[in-house]
PDB file of C-alpha atoms and ligand atoms in Angstrom:
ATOM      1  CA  UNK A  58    -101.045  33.780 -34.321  1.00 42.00           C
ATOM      2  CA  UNK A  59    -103.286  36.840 -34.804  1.00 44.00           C
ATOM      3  CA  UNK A  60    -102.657  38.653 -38.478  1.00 48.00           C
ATOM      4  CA  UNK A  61    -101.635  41.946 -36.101  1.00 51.00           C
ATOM      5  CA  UNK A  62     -98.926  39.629 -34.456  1.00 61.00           C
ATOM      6  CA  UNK A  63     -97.459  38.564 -38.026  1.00 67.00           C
ATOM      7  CA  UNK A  64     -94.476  40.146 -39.548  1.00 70.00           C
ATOM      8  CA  UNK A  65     -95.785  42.857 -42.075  1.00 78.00           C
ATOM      9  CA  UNK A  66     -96.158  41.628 -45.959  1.00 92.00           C
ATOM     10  CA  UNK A  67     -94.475  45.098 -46.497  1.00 95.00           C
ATOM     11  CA  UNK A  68     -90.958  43.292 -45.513  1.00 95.00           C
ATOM     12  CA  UNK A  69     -91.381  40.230 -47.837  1.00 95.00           C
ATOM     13  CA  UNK A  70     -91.403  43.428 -50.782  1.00 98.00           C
ATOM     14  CA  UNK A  71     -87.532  44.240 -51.928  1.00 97.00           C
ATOM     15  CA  UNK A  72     -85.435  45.596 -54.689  1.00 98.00           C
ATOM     16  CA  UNK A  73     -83.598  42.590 -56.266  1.00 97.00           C
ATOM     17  CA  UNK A  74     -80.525  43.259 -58.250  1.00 98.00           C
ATOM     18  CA  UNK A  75     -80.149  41.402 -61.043  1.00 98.00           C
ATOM     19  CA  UNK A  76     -77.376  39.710 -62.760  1.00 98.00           C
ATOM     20  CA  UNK A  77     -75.323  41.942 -64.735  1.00 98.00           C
ATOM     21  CA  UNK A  78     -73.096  41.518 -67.608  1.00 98.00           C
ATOM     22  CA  UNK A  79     -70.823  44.519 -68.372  1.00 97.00           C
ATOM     23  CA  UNK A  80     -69.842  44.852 -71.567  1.00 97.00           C
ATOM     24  CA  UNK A  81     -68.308  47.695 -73.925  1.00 98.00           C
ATOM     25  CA  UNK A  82     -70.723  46.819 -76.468  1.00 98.00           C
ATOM     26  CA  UNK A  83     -73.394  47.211 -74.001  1.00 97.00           C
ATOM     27  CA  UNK A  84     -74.537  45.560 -70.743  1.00 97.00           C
ATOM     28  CA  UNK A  85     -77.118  42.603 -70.181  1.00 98.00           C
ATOM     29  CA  UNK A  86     -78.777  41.382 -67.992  1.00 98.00           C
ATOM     30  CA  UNK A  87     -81.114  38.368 -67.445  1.00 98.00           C
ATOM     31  CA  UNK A  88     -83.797  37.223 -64.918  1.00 98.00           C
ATOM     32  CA  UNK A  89     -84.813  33.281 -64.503  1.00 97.00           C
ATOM     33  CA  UNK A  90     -87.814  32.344 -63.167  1.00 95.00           C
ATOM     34  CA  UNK A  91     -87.357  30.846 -59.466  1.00 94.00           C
ATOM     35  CA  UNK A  92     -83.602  31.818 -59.681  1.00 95.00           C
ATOM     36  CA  UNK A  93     -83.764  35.737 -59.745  1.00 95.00           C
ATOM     37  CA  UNK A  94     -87.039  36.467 -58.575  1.00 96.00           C
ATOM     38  CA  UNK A  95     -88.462  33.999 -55.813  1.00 95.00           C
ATOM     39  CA  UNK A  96     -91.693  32.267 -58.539  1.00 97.00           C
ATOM     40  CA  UNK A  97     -92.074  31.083 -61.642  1.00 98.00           C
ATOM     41  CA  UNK A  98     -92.718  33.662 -64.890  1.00 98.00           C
ATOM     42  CA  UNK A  99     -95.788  33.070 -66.091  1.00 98.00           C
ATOM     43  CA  UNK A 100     -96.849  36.204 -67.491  1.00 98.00           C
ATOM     44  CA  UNK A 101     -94.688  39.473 -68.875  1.00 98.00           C
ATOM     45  CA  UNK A 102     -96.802  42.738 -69.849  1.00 98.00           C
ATOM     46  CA  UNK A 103     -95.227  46.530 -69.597  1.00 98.00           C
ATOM     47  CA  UNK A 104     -96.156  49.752 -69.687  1.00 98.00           C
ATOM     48  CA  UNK A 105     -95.062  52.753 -72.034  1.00 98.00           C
ATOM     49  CA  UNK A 106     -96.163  55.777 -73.887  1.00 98.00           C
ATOM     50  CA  UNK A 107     -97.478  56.593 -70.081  1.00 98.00           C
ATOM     51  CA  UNK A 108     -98.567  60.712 -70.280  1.00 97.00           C
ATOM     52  CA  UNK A 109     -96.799  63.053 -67.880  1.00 93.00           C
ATOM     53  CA  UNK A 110     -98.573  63.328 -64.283  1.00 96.00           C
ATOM     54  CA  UNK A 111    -100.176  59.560 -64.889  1.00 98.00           C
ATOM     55  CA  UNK A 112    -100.662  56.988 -62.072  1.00 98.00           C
ATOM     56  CA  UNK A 113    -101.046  53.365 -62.525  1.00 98.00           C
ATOM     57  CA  UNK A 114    -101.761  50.685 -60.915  1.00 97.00           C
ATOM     58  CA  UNK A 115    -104.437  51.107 -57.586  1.00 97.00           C
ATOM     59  CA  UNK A 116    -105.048  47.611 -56.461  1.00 98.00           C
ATOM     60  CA  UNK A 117    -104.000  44.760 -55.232  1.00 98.00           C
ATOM     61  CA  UNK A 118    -103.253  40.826 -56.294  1.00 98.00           C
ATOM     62  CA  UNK A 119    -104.606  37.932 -54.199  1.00 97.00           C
ATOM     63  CA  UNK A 120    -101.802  35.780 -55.268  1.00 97.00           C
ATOM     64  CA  UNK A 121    -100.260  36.887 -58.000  1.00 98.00           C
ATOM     65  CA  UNK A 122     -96.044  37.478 -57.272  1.00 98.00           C
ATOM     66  CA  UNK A 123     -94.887  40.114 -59.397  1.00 98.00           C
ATOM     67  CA  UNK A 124     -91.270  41.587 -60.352  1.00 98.00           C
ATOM     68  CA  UNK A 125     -91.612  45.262 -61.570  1.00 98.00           C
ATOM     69  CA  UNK A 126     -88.217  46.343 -63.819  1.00 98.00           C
ATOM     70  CA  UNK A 127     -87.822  49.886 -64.979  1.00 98.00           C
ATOM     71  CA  UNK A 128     -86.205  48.788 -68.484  1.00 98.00           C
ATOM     72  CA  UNK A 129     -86.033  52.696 -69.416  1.00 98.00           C
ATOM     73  CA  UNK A 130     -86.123  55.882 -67.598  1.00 98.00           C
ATOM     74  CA  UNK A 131     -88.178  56.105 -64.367  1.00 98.00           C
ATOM     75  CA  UNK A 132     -90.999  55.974 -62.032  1.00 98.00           C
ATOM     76  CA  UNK A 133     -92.191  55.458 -58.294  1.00 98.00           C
ATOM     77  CA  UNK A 134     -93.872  52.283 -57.175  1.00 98.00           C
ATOM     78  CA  UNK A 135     -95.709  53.348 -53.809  1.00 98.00           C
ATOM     79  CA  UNK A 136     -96.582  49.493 -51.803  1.00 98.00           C
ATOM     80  CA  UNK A 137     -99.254  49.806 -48.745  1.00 98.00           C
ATOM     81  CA  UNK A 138    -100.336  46.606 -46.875  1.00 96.00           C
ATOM     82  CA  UNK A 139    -102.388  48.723 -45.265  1.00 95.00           C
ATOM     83  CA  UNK A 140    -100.634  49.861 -42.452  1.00 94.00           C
ATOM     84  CA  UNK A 141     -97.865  50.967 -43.442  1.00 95.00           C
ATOM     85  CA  UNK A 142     -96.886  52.347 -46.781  1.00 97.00           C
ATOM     86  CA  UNK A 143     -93.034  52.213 -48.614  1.00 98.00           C
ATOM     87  CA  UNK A 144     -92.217  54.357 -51.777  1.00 98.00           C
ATOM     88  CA  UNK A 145     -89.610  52.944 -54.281  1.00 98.00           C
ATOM     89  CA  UNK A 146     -88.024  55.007 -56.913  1.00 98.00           C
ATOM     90  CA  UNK A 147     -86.990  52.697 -59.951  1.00 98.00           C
ATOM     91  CA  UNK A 148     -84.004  54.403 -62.599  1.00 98.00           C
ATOM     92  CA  UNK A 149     -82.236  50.855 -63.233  1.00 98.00           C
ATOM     93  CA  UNK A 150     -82.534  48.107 -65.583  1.00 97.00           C
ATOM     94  CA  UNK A 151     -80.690  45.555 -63.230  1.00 98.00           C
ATOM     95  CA  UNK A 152     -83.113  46.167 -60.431  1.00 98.00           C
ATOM     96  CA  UNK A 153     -86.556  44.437 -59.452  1.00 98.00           C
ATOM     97  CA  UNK A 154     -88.812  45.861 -57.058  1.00 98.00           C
ATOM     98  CA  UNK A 155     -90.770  41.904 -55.762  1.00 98.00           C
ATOM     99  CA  UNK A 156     -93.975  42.619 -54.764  1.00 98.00           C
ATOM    100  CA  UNK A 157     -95.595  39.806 -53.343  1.00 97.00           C
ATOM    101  CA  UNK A 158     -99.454  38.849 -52.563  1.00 97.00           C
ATOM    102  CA  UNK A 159    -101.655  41.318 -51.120  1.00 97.00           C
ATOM    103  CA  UNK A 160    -100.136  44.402 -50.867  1.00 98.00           C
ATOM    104  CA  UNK A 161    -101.178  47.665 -52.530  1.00 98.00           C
ATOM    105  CA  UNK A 162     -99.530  49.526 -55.490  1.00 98.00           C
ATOM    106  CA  UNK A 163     -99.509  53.068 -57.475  1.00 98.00           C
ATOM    107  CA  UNK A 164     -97.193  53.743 -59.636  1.00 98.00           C
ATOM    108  CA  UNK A 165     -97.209  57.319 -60.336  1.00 98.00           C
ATOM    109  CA  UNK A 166     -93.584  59.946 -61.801  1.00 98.00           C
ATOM    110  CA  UNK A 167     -93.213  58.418 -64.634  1.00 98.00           C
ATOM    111  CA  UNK A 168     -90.312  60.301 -66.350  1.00 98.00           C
ATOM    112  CA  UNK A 169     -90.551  60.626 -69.871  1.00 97.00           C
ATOM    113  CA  UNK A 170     -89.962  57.743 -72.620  1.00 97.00           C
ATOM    114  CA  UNK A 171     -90.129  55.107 -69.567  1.00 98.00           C
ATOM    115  CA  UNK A 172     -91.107  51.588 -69.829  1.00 98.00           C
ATOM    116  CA  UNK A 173     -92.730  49.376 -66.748  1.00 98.00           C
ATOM    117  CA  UNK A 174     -92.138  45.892 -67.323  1.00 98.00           C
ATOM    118  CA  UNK A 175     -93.814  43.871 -64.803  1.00 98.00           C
ATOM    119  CA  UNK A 176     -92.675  39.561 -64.763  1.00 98.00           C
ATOM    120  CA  UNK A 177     -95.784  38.210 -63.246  1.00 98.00           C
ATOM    121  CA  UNK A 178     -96.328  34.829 -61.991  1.00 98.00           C
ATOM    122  CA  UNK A 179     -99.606  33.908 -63.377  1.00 98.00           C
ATOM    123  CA  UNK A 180    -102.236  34.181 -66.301  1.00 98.00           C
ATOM    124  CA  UNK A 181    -103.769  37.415 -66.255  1.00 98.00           C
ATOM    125  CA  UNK A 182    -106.790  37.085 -63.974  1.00 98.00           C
ATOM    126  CA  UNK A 183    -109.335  39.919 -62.677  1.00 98.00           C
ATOM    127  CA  UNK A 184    -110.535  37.718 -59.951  1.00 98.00           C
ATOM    128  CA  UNK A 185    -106.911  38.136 -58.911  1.00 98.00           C
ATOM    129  CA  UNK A 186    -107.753  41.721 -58.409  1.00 98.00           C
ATOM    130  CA  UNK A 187    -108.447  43.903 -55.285  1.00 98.00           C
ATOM    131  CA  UNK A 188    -109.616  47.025 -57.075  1.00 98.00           C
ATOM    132  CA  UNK A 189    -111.318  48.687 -54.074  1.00 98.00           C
ATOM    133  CA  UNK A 190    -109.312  49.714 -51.117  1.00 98.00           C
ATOM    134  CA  UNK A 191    -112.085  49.541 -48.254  1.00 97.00           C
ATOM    135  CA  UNK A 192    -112.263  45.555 -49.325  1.00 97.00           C
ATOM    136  CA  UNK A 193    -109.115  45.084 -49.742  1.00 97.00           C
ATOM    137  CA  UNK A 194    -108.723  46.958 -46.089  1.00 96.00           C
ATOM    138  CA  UNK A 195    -111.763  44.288 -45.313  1.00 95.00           C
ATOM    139  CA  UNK A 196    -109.432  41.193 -46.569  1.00 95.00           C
ATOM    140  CA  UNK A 197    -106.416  42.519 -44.535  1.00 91.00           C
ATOM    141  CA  UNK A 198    -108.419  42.065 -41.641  1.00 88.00           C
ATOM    142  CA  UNK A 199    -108.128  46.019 -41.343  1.00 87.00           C
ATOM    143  CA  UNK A 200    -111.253  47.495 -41.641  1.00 79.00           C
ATOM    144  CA  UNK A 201    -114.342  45.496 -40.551  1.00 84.00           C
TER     145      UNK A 201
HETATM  146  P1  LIG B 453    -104.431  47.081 -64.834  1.00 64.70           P
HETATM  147  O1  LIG B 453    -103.838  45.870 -64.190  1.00 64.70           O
HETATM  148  O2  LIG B 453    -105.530  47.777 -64.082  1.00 64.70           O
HETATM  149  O3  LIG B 453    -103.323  48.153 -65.176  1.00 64.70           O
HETATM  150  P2  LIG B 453    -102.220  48.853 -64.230  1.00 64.70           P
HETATM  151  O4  LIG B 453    -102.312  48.256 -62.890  1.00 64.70           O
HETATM  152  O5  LIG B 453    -100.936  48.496 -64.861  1.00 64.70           O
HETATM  153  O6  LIG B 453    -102.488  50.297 -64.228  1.00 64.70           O
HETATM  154  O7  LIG B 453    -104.928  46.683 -66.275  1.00 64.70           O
HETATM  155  C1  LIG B 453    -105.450  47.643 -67.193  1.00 64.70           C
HETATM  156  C2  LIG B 453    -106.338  46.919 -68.189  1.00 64.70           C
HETATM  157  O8  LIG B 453    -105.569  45.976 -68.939  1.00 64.70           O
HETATM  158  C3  LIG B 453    -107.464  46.141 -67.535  1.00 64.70           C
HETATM  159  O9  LIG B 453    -108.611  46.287 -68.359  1.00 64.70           O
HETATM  160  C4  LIG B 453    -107.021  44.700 -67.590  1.00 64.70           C
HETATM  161  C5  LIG B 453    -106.121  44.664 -68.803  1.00 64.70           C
HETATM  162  N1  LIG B 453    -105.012  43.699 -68.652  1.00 64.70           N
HETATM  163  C6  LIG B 453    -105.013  42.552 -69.407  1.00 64.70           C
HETATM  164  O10 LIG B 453    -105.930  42.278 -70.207  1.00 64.70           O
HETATM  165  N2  LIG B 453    -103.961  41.677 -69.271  1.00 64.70           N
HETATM  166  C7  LIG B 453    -102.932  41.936 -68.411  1.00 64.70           C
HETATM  167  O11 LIG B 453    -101.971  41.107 -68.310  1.00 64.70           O
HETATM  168  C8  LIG B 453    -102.954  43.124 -67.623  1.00 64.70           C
HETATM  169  C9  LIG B 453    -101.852  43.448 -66.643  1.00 64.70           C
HETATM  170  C10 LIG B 453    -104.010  43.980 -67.787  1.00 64.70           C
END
């Protein structure tokens, strides 16, 4: 089957909603690796203290899976596989935004005081990384 035939990576992305445990003392919620999100955690890093007007992210994983949790306030994720391009707005603590291999990311409206934790499923790598959009446009068999 030709890549141009093949369902777009852009559907594989989703919000997940996460177990929640309500509670008048205050609510929880947990995430297990190949339970909640579909691979195993290998890696956890966030981002905070992000100025106003900042953007994050611009680039791509080879084959890193990733679960991206706004634990406080708020941001946009924006996902491109190239083709076709999907913006998320994340304000909840029980949702996930899975972002599987090869697709493109910017995070950008960061509200103030928010924090970007990310559950990824390997060792931080930069050979992982697509950092220029022509190749990865090249490796998506977009651009020749
Ligand atoms: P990067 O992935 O480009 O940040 P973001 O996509 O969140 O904007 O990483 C920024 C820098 O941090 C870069 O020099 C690599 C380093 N880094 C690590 O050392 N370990 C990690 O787990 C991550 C995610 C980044």
């Amino acid at each position: 089957m030709k890549s141009s035939d093949s369902p777009p990576i852009l559907d594989q992305c989703k919000t997940i909603e996460l177990p929640k445990i309500s509670d008048p003392r205050g609510n929880l919620t947990f995430i297990e690796g190949g339970r909640h999100v579909p691979f195993e955690i290998r890696r956890v890093y966030y981002l905070y203290d992000v100025p106003g007007g900042a953007e994050r992210g611009g680039h791509a994983h080879k084959g890193l899976h990733q679960l991206i949790v706004a634990m406080s306030g708020s941001f946009d994720v924006v996902l491109d596989d190239g083709r076709e391009k999907k913006r998320y707005h994340l304000n909840r603590s029980y949702n996930g935004l899975y972002v599987c291999p090869m697709i493109w990311r910017e995070l950008d409206n960061f509200s103030s005081g928010s924090v970007c934790m990310v559950l990824a499923s390997n060792h931080y790598d930069e050979d992982d990384y697509y950092r220029d959009y022509a190749q990865y446009l090249v490796a998506q068999e977009i651009a020749p």
